[in-house]
Amino acid sequence: ALPWEDLEPEPGVYQWDLADQMVEAAAAEGLSVMLWVFPTARGSGLGDGGLPVWALHEPSIDRHGKPGNFPCIWSPFYRKHYFDFLEALTRRYAHDDRVSRFIYDFGNSDFAYTYHYYGDRGDLFDYSPHEQKAFSAWLEKNAVPLTDISRRWGQTFQRYDEVPVPYAEQTGAWLLYDRFRVWGVHQGIKAAASIIERCAPDKAP
């Protein structure tokens, strides 16, 4: 597994020393290499850091307004820099016979908006503006009736862009939000996988 923060300490500044050393060490032992990038939340327990501090430019936000330890997955800043990083890494090793596979994740699907490793379900919510905008757009794209949304939220909405991310105790609303959240993570994973398919199709997982 490659820690993103060690390979891109500053936006757009790549340092490949660690990755090169890993590939060389494995090859010296006669092993093929699979490069796995997993942008886990900072302080998750899966690494010293995980994603770079600078990647938290547009973080997830809890219900009390506290910034989280993972970016909003709809943050344009996060998406641009993360996908650019994945493409730079893929192109670097696309034709390196010592590397057999690339495996890319997008946001930890178990705690994409976490504040504590494997915290309760309430930690899976994100009240940032980018999240709310993406959620309301998803509701409209899927033609979820505003009457149904109003019933679930217990208040009347005239437009989709008025619909907020629900609280954990709003069970009916939460079921809709959870569907959106899972779909959102899957869309990110598909985008990450498409980079491999485009730049190194013979090394797709």
mmCIF file of C-alpha atoms in Angstrom, residues 68-198:
data_model
loop_
_atom_site.group_PDB
_atom_site.id
_atom_site.type_symbol
_atom_site.label_atom_id
_atom_site.label_comp_id
_atom_site.label_asym_id
_atom_site.label_seq_id
_atom_site.Cartn_x
_atom_site.Cartn_y
_atom_site.Cartn_z
ATOM 1 C CA GLY A 68 -13.589 15.935 9.565
ATOM 2 C CA ASN A 69 -10.480 13.907 8.831
ATOM 3 C CA PHE A 70 -11.432 13.184 5.231
ATOM 4 C CA PRO A 71 -12.306 15.554 2.376
ATOM 5 C CA CYS A 72 -15.838 15.864 1.161
ATOM 6 C CA ILE A 73 -15.766 13.313 -1.654
ATOM 7 C CA TRP A 74 -17.536 15.865 -3.864
ATOM 8 C CA SER A 75 -14.852 18.482 -3.221
ATOM 9 C CA PRO A 76 -13.579 19.679 -6.633
ATOM 10 C CA PHE A 77 -10.171 20.266 -5.016
ATOM 11 C CA TYR A 78 -9.945 16.713 -3.677
ATOM 12 C CA ARG A 79 -11.187 15.091 -6.862
ATOM 13 C CA LYS A 80 -8.816 17.004 -9.138
ATOM 14 C CA HIS A 81 -5.695 16.397 -7.073
ATOM 15 C CA TYR A 82 -6.450 12.780 -6.210
ATOM 16 C CA PHE A 83 -7.241 11.753 -9.778
ATOM 17 C CA ASP A 84 -4.232 13.719 -11.081
ATOM 18 C CA PHE A 85 -2.037 11.858 -8.594
ATOM 19 C CA LEU A 86 -3.419 8.473 -9.642
ATOM 20 C CA GLU A 87 -2.790 9.283 -13.296
ATOM 21 C CA ALA A 88 0.792 10.425 -12.621
ATOM 22 C CA LEU A 89 1.486 7.216 -10.691
ATOM 23 C CA THR A 90 -0.071 5.023 -13.378
ATOM 24 C CA ARG A 91 1.852 6.644 -16.202
ATOM 25 C CA ARG A 92 5.122 6.319 -14.276
ATOM 26 C CA TYR A 93 4.829 2.537 -13.967
ATOM 27 C CA ALA A 94 2.539 1.722 -16.904
ATOM 28 C CA HIS A 95 5.344 0.073 -18.868
ATOM 29 C CA ASP A 96 7.395 -1.200 -15.941
ATOM 30 C CA ASP A 97 7.396 -4.995 -16.127
ATOM 31 C CA ARG A 98 8.098 -5.223 -12.413
ATOM 32 C CA VAL A 99 4.610 -3.850 -11.687
ATOM 33 C CA SER A 100 1.811 -6.295 -12.475
ATOM 34 C CA ARG A 101 -1.282 -4.469 -11.212
ATOM 35 C CA PHE A 102 -2.633 -1.132 -10.025
ATOM 36 C CA ILE A 103 -5.392 -1.153 -7.404
ATOM 37 C CA TYR A 104 -7.008 2.209 -6.699
ATOM 38 C CA ASP A 105 -9.657 3.159 -4.178
ATOM 39 C CA PHE A 106 -11.378 6.506 -3.913
ATOM 40 C CA GLY A 107 -12.598 7.066 -0.376
ATOM 41 C CA ASN A 108 -12.790 4.407 2.275
ATOM 42 C CA SER A 109 -16.255 3.050 1.639
ATOM 43 C CA ASP A 110 -16.635 1.973 5.272
ATOM 44 C CA PHE A 111 -15.916 5.387 6.747
ATOM 45 C CA ALA A 112 -15.752 7.859 3.933
ATOM 46 C CA TYR A 113 -16.637 10.760 6.227
ATOM 47 C CA THR A 114 -15.145 9.408 9.422
ATOM 48 C CA TYR A 115 -13.960 11.266 12.503
ATOM 49 C CA HIS A 116 -13.141 8.076 14.414
ATOM 50 C CA TYR A 117 -12.063 4.757 12.951
ATOM 51 C CA TYR A 118 -15.187 2.631 12.511
ATOM 52 C CA GLY A 119 -17.267 5.103 14.459
ATOM 53 C CA ASP A 120 -21.032 4.860 14.711
ATOM 54 C CA ARG A 121 -23.264 5.434 11.726
ATOM 55 C CA GLY A 122 -23.622 9.089 12.617
ATOM 56 C CA ASP A 123 -20.022 9.560 11.534
ATOM 57 C CA LEU A 124 -20.951 8.686 7.973
ATOM 58 C CA PHE A 125 -22.753 11.965 7.465
ATOM 59 C CA ASP A 126 -21.253 15.028 5.799
ATOM 60 C CA TYR A 127 -22.908 18.422 6.088
ATOM 61 C CA SER A 128 -20.489 20.311 3.840
ATOM 62 C CA PRO A 129 -21.902 22.510 1.034
ATOM 63 C CA HIS A 130 -20.463 20.271 -1.704
ATOM 64 C CA GLU A 131 -22.106 17.206 -0.183
ATOM 65 C CA GLN A 132 -25.501 18.878 0.119
ATOM 66 C CA LYS A 133 -25.334 20.142 -3.455
ATOM 67 C CA ALA A 134 -24.433 16.702 -4.803
ATOM 68 C CA PHE A 135 -27.138 15.035 -2.707
ATOM 69 C CA SER A 136 -29.906 17.363 -3.847
ATOM 70 C CA ALA A 137 -28.778 16.953 -7.479
ATOM 71 C CA TRP A 138 -28.911 13.156 -7.049
ATOM 72 C CA LEU A 139 -32.452 13.355 -5.670
ATOM 73 C CA GLU A 140 -33.546 15.437 -8.665
ATOM 74 C CA LYS A 141 -31.736 13.248 -11.220
ATOM 75 C CA ASN A 142 -33.453 10.177 -9.799
ATOM 76 C CA ALA A 143 -36.816 11.977 -9.828
ATOM 77 C CA VAL A 144 -37.517 11.314 -6.154
ATOM 78 C CA PRO A 145 -40.858 13.102 -5.649
ATOM 79 C CA LEU A 146 -40.637 16.247 -3.550
ATOM 80 C CA THR A 147 -43.788 15.071 -1.789
ATOM 81 C CA ASP A 148 -41.978 11.906 -0.676
ATOM 82 C CA ILE A 149 -38.913 13.898 0.363
ATOM 83 C CA SER A 150 -41.070 16.318 2.350
ATOM 84 C CA ARG A 151 -42.750 13.404 4.107
ATOM 85 C CA ARG A 152 -39.451 11.792 5.030
ATOM 86 C CA TRP A 153 -37.926 15.051 6.305
ATOM 87 C CA GLY A 154 -41.106 16.216 8.035
ATOM 88 C CA GLN A 155 -41.098 19.587 6.276
ATOM 89 C CA THR A 156 -42.183 20.947 2.929
ATOM 90 C CA PHE A 157 -39.710 21.549 0.099
ATOM 91 C CA GLN A 158 -40.529 23.387 -3.101
ATOM 92 C CA ARG A 159 -37.167 22.760 -4.797
ATOM 93 C CA TYR A 160 -34.554 20.022 -4.666
ATOM 94 C CA ASP A 161 -31.750 22.416 -3.811
ATOM 95 C CA GLU A 162 -33.533 23.161 -0.525
ATOM 96 C CA VAL A 163 -33.168 19.596 0.740
ATOM 97 C CA PRO A 164 -30.479 19.268 3.435
ATOM 98 C CA VAL A 165 -28.429 16.244 4.417
ATOM 99 C CA PRO A 166 -30.546 14.560 7.121
ATOM 100 C CA TYR A 167 -29.616 13.798 10.711
ATOM 101 C CA ALA A 168 -29.082 10.221 11.847
ATOM 102 C CA GLU A 169 -32.350 10.173 13.797
ATOM 103 C CA GLN A 170 -34.361 11.016 10.654
ATOM 104 C CA THR A 171 -34.627 7.365 9.682
ATOM 105 C CA GLY A 172 -36.720 7.693 6.533
ATOM 106 C CA ALA A 173 -34.565 10.497 5.192
ATOM 107 C CA TRP A 174 -31.386 8.676 6.173
ATOM 108 C CA LEU A 175 -32.307 5.665 4.024
ATOM 109 C CA LEU A 176 -32.316 7.906 0.963
ATOM 110 C CA TYR A 177 -29.077 9.588 1.973
ATOM 111 C CA ASP A 178 -27.354 6.253 2.560
ATOM 112 C CA ARG A 179 -28.240 5.154 -0.974
ATOM 113 C CA PHE A 180 -26.722 8.359 -2.291
ATOM 114 C CA ARG A 181 -23.601 7.967 -0.159
ATOM 115 C CA VAL A 182 -22.935 4.410 -1.383
ATOM 116 C CA TRP A 183 -23.567 5.474 -4.988
ATOM 117 C CA GLY A 184 -21.188 8.424 -4.572
ATOM 118 C CA VAL A 185 -18.334 6.262 -3.332
ATOM 119 C CA HIS A 186 -18.922 3.771 -6.145
ATOM 120 C CA GLN A 187 -18.798 6.574 -8.721
ATOM 121 C CA GLY A 188 -15.442 7.667 -7.339
ATOM 122 C CA ILE A 189 -14.067 4.133 -7.475
ATOM 123 C CA LYS A 190 -15.201 3.810 -11.085
ATOM 124 C CA ALA A 191 -13.439 7.075 -11.941
ATOM 125 C CA ALA A 192 -10.239 5.825 -10.285
ATOM 126 C CA ALA A 193 -10.456 2.498 -12.122
ATOM 127 C CA SER A 194 -10.976 4.268 -15.443
ATOM 128 C CA ILE A 195 -7.556 5.886 -15.064
ATOM 129 C CA ILE A 196 -5.928 2.448 -14.976
ATOM 130 C CA GLU A 197 -8.017 1.239 -17.898
ATOM 131 C CA ARG A 198 -6.990 4.274 -19.945
#
